[in-house]
Amino acid sequence: MKVLVVEDERGLAESITDYMEKEGYICETVSTLMEADEKIHLYAYDCVIVDLTLPDGNGFQLIESLKRLVATTGVIIISARNALEDKLKGLEIGSDDYLTKPFHLSELNARVKSLLRRRQFGGHTEIRFREINVVPHNRNVFVNGQLTTLSRKEYDLLLYFLSNVDVALTKASIAEHLWGDNIDSADSFDMVYSHIKNLRRKLLEKGAADYVQSIYGIGYKFSQP
């Protein structure tokens, strides 16, 4: 899943990014409101983690801008300010959670996971699509009850498909989701094809139906055959 961290305290931003990447997220980091606003206009994120106090503005402005663009991105505010009015304002304008500094990175990670489950999969701890069952807590995937070993990118790709069932996804959107800012260095479209081919093969080997459909001139769709 793709996360944008908006934090001007460099050490904290690096700690969050390092921790979240080890947990399997694609993370991008900016330190100003202007940079963050540019990012949300260029890319789609599953979650934005934003500090309220930024050098050129505040996190509330970013949340308002984000909500004008898209309603599906989750927002977690992180702030040293523990004022009730800040928490209430954040909720009123569209944030999903508020975490007061200092906090444990494990708690932030737990809140991000909970937010993504609520946003994308109705709060369920397991994601089911016919014979496919995904357990995000430990990143396990079962097909017809059989544990199916996927690489990190294959797992991310499967979750992206499952959160967009019956939606036509372009190769560019898949590449952006899998690599974020590193999209150009990944030889992206060839790599997209390679990961889709491997994911499809592994699902079929466990007896799944062939859900990955090619759409000529567009990309792919995960749908009932």
PDB file of C-alpha atoms in Angstrom, residues 11-172:
ATOM      1  CA  GLY A  11      14.660  12.352  12.036  1.00  0.00           C
ATOM      2  CA  LEU A  12      11.049  11.438  12.715  1.00  0.00           C
ATOM      3  CA  ALA A  13      10.185  11.361   9.017  1.00  0.00           C
ATOM      4  CA  GLU A  14      13.084   8.981   8.326  1.00  0.00           C
ATOM      5  CA  SER A  15      12.145   6.755  11.279  1.00  0.00           C
ATOM      6  CA  ILE A  16       8.537   6.504  10.100  1.00  0.00           C
ATOM      7  CA  THR A  17       9.560   5.796   6.512  1.00  0.00           C
ATOM      8  CA  ASP A  18      12.151   3.162   7.459  1.00  0.00           C
ATOM      9  CA  TYR A  19       9.699   1.374   9.757  1.00  0.00           C
ATOM     10  CA  MET A  20       6.793   1.454   7.319  1.00  0.00           C
ATOM     11  CA  GLU A  21       8.914   0.238   4.403  1.00  0.00           C
ATOM     12  CA  LYS A  22      10.035  -2.737   6.482  1.00  0.00           C
ATOM     13  CA  GLU A  23       6.341  -3.455   7.019  1.00  0.00           C
ATOM     14  CA  GLY A  24       5.891  -3.632   3.250  1.00  0.00           C
ATOM     15  CA  TYR A  25       4.503  -0.177   2.458  1.00  0.00           C
ATOM     16  CA  ILE A  26       5.652   2.081  -0.366  1.00  0.00           C
ATOM     17  CA  CYS A  27       6.524   5.353   1.377  1.00  0.00           C
ATOM     18  CA  GLU A  28       7.206   8.831   0.069  1.00  0.00           C
ATOM     19  CA  THR A  29       8.243  11.709   2.319  1.00  0.00           C
ATOM     20  CA  VAL A  30       7.916  15.477   2.015  1.00  0.00           C
ATOM     21  CA  SER A  31       8.561  18.240   4.529  1.00  0.00           C
ATOM     22  CA  THR A  32       6.440  21.173   3.330  1.00  0.00           C
ATOM     23  CA  LEU A  33       2.810  21.872   2.527  1.00  0.00           C
ATOM     24  CA  MET A  34       3.693  22.915  -1.009  1.00  0.00           C
ATOM     25  CA  GLU A  35       5.527  19.639  -1.723  1.00  0.00           C
ATOM     26  CA  ALA A  36       2.696  17.619  -0.211  1.00  0.00           C
ATOM     27  CA  ASP A  37       0.070  19.466  -2.248  1.00  0.00           C
ATOM     28  CA  GLU A  38       2.037  18.768  -5.422  1.00  0.00           C
ATOM     29  CA  LYS A  39       2.289  15.070  -4.533  1.00  0.00           C
ATOM     30  CA  ILE A  40      -1.427  14.536  -3.926  1.00  0.00           C
ATOM     31  CA  HIS A  41      -2.214  16.189  -7.268  1.00  0.00           C
ATOM     32  CA  LEU A  42       0.210  13.891  -9.099  1.00  0.00           C
ATOM     33  CA  TYR A  43      -0.248  10.552  -7.322  1.00  0.00           C
ATOM     34  CA  ALA A  44      -2.912   8.509  -5.533  1.00  0.00           C
ATOM     35  CA  TYR A  45      -2.183   7.358  -1.965  1.00  0.00           C
ATOM     36  CA  ASP A  46      -3.868   4.828   0.280  1.00  0.00           C
ATOM     37  CA  CYS A  47      -2.949   6.839   3.365  1.00  0.00           C
ATOM     38  CA  VAL A  48      -1.460  10.250   4.165  1.00  0.00           C
ATOM     39  CA  ILE A  49       0.291  10.745   7.516  1.00  0.00           C
ATOM     40  CA  VAL A  50       0.486  14.492   8.123  1.00  0.00           C
ATOM     41  CA  ASP A  51       1.911  16.749  10.815  1.00  0.00           C
ATOM     42  CA  LEU A  52      -0.176  19.788  11.678  1.00  0.00           C
ATOM     43  CA  THR A  53       2.747  22.210  11.970  1.00  0.00           C
ATOM     44  CA  LEU A  54       4.635  22.670   8.706  1.00  0.00           C
ATOM     45  CA  PRO A  55       7.117  25.395   7.684  1.00  0.00           C
ATOM     46  CA  ASP A  56       4.786  26.924   5.073  1.00  0.00           C
ATOM     47  CA  GLY A  57       1.343  26.146   6.468  1.00  0.00           C
ATOM     48  CA  ASN A  58      -0.532  23.486   8.413  1.00  0.00           C
ATOM     49  CA  GLY A  59      -1.809  19.979   7.914  1.00  0.00           C
ATOM     50  CA  PHE A  60      -5.432  21.066   7.970  1.00  0.00           C
ATOM     51  CA  GLN A  61      -4.908  22.867   4.662  1.00  0.00           C
ATOM     52  CA  LEU A  62      -3.550  19.692   3.092  1.00  0.00           C
ATOM     53  CA  ILE A  63      -6.471  17.600   4.372  1.00  0.00           C
ATOM     54  CA  GLU A  64      -8.966  20.071   2.911  1.00  0.00           C
ATOM     55  CA  SER A  65      -7.137  20.024  -0.418  1.00  0.00           C
ATOM     56  CA  LEU A  66      -6.940  16.221  -0.390  1.00  0.00           C
ATOM     57  CA  LYS A  67     -10.634  15.779   0.332  1.00  0.00           C
ATOM     58  CA  ARG A  68     -11.500  18.039  -2.600  1.00  0.00           C
ATOM     59  CA  LEU A  69      -9.540  15.687  -4.850  1.00  0.00           C
ATOM     60  CA  VAL A  70     -10.515  12.203  -3.663  1.00  0.00           C
ATOM     61  CA  ALA A  71     -12.515  10.697  -0.804  1.00  0.00           C
ATOM     62  CA  THR A  72     -10.823   7.296  -0.654  1.00  0.00           C
ATOM     63  CA  THR A  73      -7.428   8.326   0.758  1.00  0.00           C
ATOM     64  CA  GLY A  74      -7.135   7.784   4.505  1.00  0.00           C
ATOM     65  CA  VAL A  75      -5.633  10.524   6.697  1.00  0.00           C
ATOM     66  CA  ILE A  76      -3.819  10.205  10.017  1.00  0.00           C
ATOM     67  CA  ILE A  77      -2.764  13.409  11.784  1.00  0.00           C
ATOM     68  CA  ILE A  78       0.401  13.309  13.891  1.00  0.00           C
ATOM     69  CA  SER A  79       1.011  16.300  16.137  1.00  0.00           C
ATOM     70  CA  ALA A  80       2.688  17.428  19.337  1.00  0.00           C
ATOM     71  CA  ARG A  81      -0.493  19.402  20.024  1.00  0.00           C
ATOM     72  CA  ASN A  82      -2.916  17.449  22.195  1.00  0.00           C
ATOM     73  CA  ALA A  83      -5.730  19.974  22.037  1.00  0.00           C
ATOM     74  CA  LEU A  84      -9.269  18.650  21.790  1.00  0.00           C
ATOM     75  CA  GLU A  85     -10.214  21.397  19.334  1.00  0.00           C
ATOM     76  CA  ASP A  86      -7.479  20.222  16.929  1.00  0.00           C
ATOM     77  CA  LYS A  87      -8.748  16.643  17.087  1.00  0.00           C
ATOM     78  CA  LEU A  88     -12.341  17.745  16.519  1.00  0.00           C
ATOM     79  CA  LYS A  89     -11.393  20.019  13.632  1.00  0.00           C
ATOM     80  CA  GLY A  90      -9.382  17.213  12.026  1.00  0.00           C
ATOM     81  CA  LEU A  91     -12.364  14.867  12.197  1.00  0.00           C
ATOM     82  CA  GLU A  92     -14.731  17.537  10.892  1.00  0.00           C
ATOM     83  CA  ILE A  93     -12.684  18.198   7.767  1.00  0.00           C
ATOM     84  CA  GLY A  94     -12.082  14.532   6.968  1.00  0.00           C
ATOM     85  CA  SER A  95      -9.183  13.014   8.909  1.00  0.00           C
ATOM     86  CA  ASP A  96      -9.589   9.431  10.148  1.00  0.00           C
ATOM     87  CA  ASP A  97      -7.302   9.382  13.171  1.00  0.00           C
ATOM     88  CA  TYR A  98      -5.151  11.599  15.405  1.00  0.00           C
ATOM     89  CA  LEU A  99      -1.929  10.478  17.063  1.00  0.00           C
ATOM     90  CA  THR A 100      -0.156  12.678  19.603  1.00  0.00           C
ATOM     91  CA  LYS A 101       3.647  12.878  19.619  1.00  0.00           C
ATOM     92  CA  PRO A 102       5.667  11.167  20.919  1.00  0.00           C
ATOM     93  CA  PHE A 103       4.285   7.818  19.821  1.00  0.00           C
ATOM     94  CA  HIS A 104       5.560   4.311  19.192  1.00  0.00           C
ATOM     95  CA  LEU A 105       6.025   3.445  15.530  1.00  0.00           C
ATOM     96  CA  SER A 106       4.297   0.137  16.159  1.00  0.00           C
ATOM     97  CA  GLU A 107       1.169   2.049  17.242  1.00  0.00           C
ATOM     98  CA  LEU A 108       1.267   4.190  14.107  1.00  0.00           C
ATOM     99  CA  ASN A 109       1.611   1.043  12.007  1.00  0.00           C
ATOM    100  CA  ALA A 110      -1.352  -0.573  13.762  1.00  0.00           C
ATOM    101  CA  ARG A 111      -3.494   2.494  13.105  1.00  0.00           C
ATOM    102  CA  VAL A 112      -2.501   2.594   9.445  1.00  0.00           C
ATOM    103  CA  LYS A 113      -3.406  -1.088   9.044  1.00  0.00           C
ATOM    104  CA  SER A 114      -6.735  -0.562  10.786  1.00  0.00           C
ATOM    105  CA  LEU A 115      -7.480   2.466   8.621  1.00  0.00           C
ATOM    106  CA  LEU A 116      -6.710   0.618   5.404  1.00  0.00           C
ATOM    107  CA  ARG A 117      -8.930  -2.301   6.426  1.00  0.00           C
ATOM    108  CA  ARG A 118     -11.803   0.073   7.188  1.00  0.00           C
ATOM    109  CA  ARG A 119     -11.330   2.046   3.996  1.00  0.00           C
ATOM    110  CA  GLN A 120     -10.749  -0.734   1.508  1.00  0.00           C
ATOM    111  CA  PHE A 121     -12.195  -3.932   2.918  1.00  0.00           C
ATOM    112  CA  GLY A 122     -14.990  -2.924   5.274  1.00  0.00           C
ATOM    113  CA  GLY A 123     -12.925  -3.404   8.433  1.00  0.00           C
ATOM    114  CA  HIS A 124     -12.512  -7.151   7.987  1.00  0.00           C
ATOM    115  CA  THR A 125      -9.369  -8.760   9.398  1.00  0.00           C
ATOM    116  CA  GLU A 126      -9.388 -11.178   6.453  1.00  0.00           C
ATOM    117  CA  ILE A 127     -10.055 -10.417   2.798  1.00  0.00           C
ATOM    118  CA  ARG A 128     -12.034 -13.035   0.890  1.00  0.00           C
ATOM    119  CA  PHE A 129     -12.712 -13.278  -2.816  1.00  0.00           C
ATOM    120  CA  ARG A 130     -14.267 -16.599  -3.710  1.00  0.00           C
ATOM    121  CA  GLU A 131     -11.506 -19.227  -3.196  1.00  0.00           C
ATOM    122  CA  ILE A 132      -8.843 -16.598  -2.343  1.00  0.00           C
ATOM    123  CA  ASN A 133      -8.318 -15.603   1.307  1.00  0.00           C
ATOM    124  CA  VAL A 134      -5.787 -12.951   2.381  1.00  0.00           C
ATOM    125  CA  VAL A 135      -4.744 -12.362   5.994  1.00  0.00           C
ATOM    126  CA  PRO A 136      -3.102  -8.890   6.039  1.00  0.00           C
ATOM    127  CA  HIS A 137      -1.862  -9.247   9.631  1.00  0.00           C
ATOM    128  CA  ASN A 138       0.808 -11.756   8.609  1.00  0.00           C
ATOM    129  CA  ARG A 139       0.612 -11.266   4.820  1.00  0.00           C
ATOM    130  CA  ASN A 140      -0.521 -14.844   4.265  1.00  0.00           C
ATOM    131  CA  VAL A 141      -2.464 -15.794   1.143  1.00  0.00           C
ATOM    132  CA  PHE A 142      -4.553 -18.965   0.889  1.00  0.00           C
ATOM    133  CA  VAL A 143      -6.099 -20.357  -2.285  1.00  0.00           C
ATOM    134  CA  ASN A 144      -8.576 -23.179  -1.753  1.00  0.00           C
ATOM    135  CA  GLY A 145      -7.191 -23.411   1.781  1.00  0.00           C
ATOM    136  CA  GLN A 146      -3.605 -23.855   0.540  1.00  0.00           C
ATOM    137  CA  LEU A 147      -0.907 -21.429   1.654  1.00  0.00           C
ATOM    138  CA  THR A 148       0.379 -19.646  -1.443  1.00  0.00           C
ATOM    139  CA  THR A 149       3.795 -18.006  -1.296  1.00  0.00           C
ATOM    140  CA  LEU A 150       3.953 -14.628  -3.034  1.00  0.00           C
ATOM    141  CA  SER A 151       6.759 -12.104  -3.348  1.00  0.00           C
ATOM    142  CA  ARG A 152       6.186  -8.668  -1.809  1.00  0.00           C
ATOM    143  CA  LYS A 153       5.287  -7.133  -5.163  1.00  0.00           C
ATOM    144  CA  GLU A 154       2.975 -10.026  -6.048  1.00  0.00           C
ATOM    145  CA  TYR A 155       1.224  -9.631  -2.687  1.00  0.00           C
ATOM    146  CA  ASP A 156       0.860  -5.864  -3.175  1.00  0.00           C
ATOM    147  CA  LEU A 157      -0.459  -6.479  -6.679  1.00  0.00           C
ATOM    148  CA  LEU A 158      -3.037  -8.995  -5.427  1.00  0.00           C
ATOM    149  CA  LEU A 159      -4.301  -6.548  -2.787  1.00  0.00           C
ATOM    150  CA  TYR A 160      -4.505  -3.817  -5.411  1.00  0.00           C
ATOM    151  CA  PHE A 161      -6.590  -6.101  -7.614  1.00  0.00           C
ATOM    152  CA  LEU A 162      -8.819  -7.157  -4.705  1.00  0.00           C
ATOM    153  CA  SER A 163      -9.507  -3.538  -3.767  1.00  0.00           C
ATOM    154  CA  ASN A 164     -10.429  -2.807  -7.403  1.00  0.00           C
ATOM    155  CA  VAL A 165     -12.441  -5.850  -8.490  1.00  0.00           C
ATOM    156  CA  ASP A 166     -14.099  -5.339 -11.898  1.00  0.00           C
ATOM    157  CA  VAL A 167     -12.186  -2.077 -12.401  1.00  0.00           C
ATOM    158  CA  ALA A 168     -10.043  -1.579 -15.512  1.00  0.00           C
ATOM    159  CA  LEU A 169      -6.544  -0.702 -14.280  1.00  0.00           C
ATOM    160  CA  THR A 170      -3.981   0.837 -16.598  1.00  0.00           C
ATOM    161  CA  LYS A 171      -0.427  -0.446 -16.643  1.00  0.00           C
ATOM    162  CA  ALA A 172       0.688   3.029 -15.540  1.00  0.00           C
TER     163      ALA A 172
END
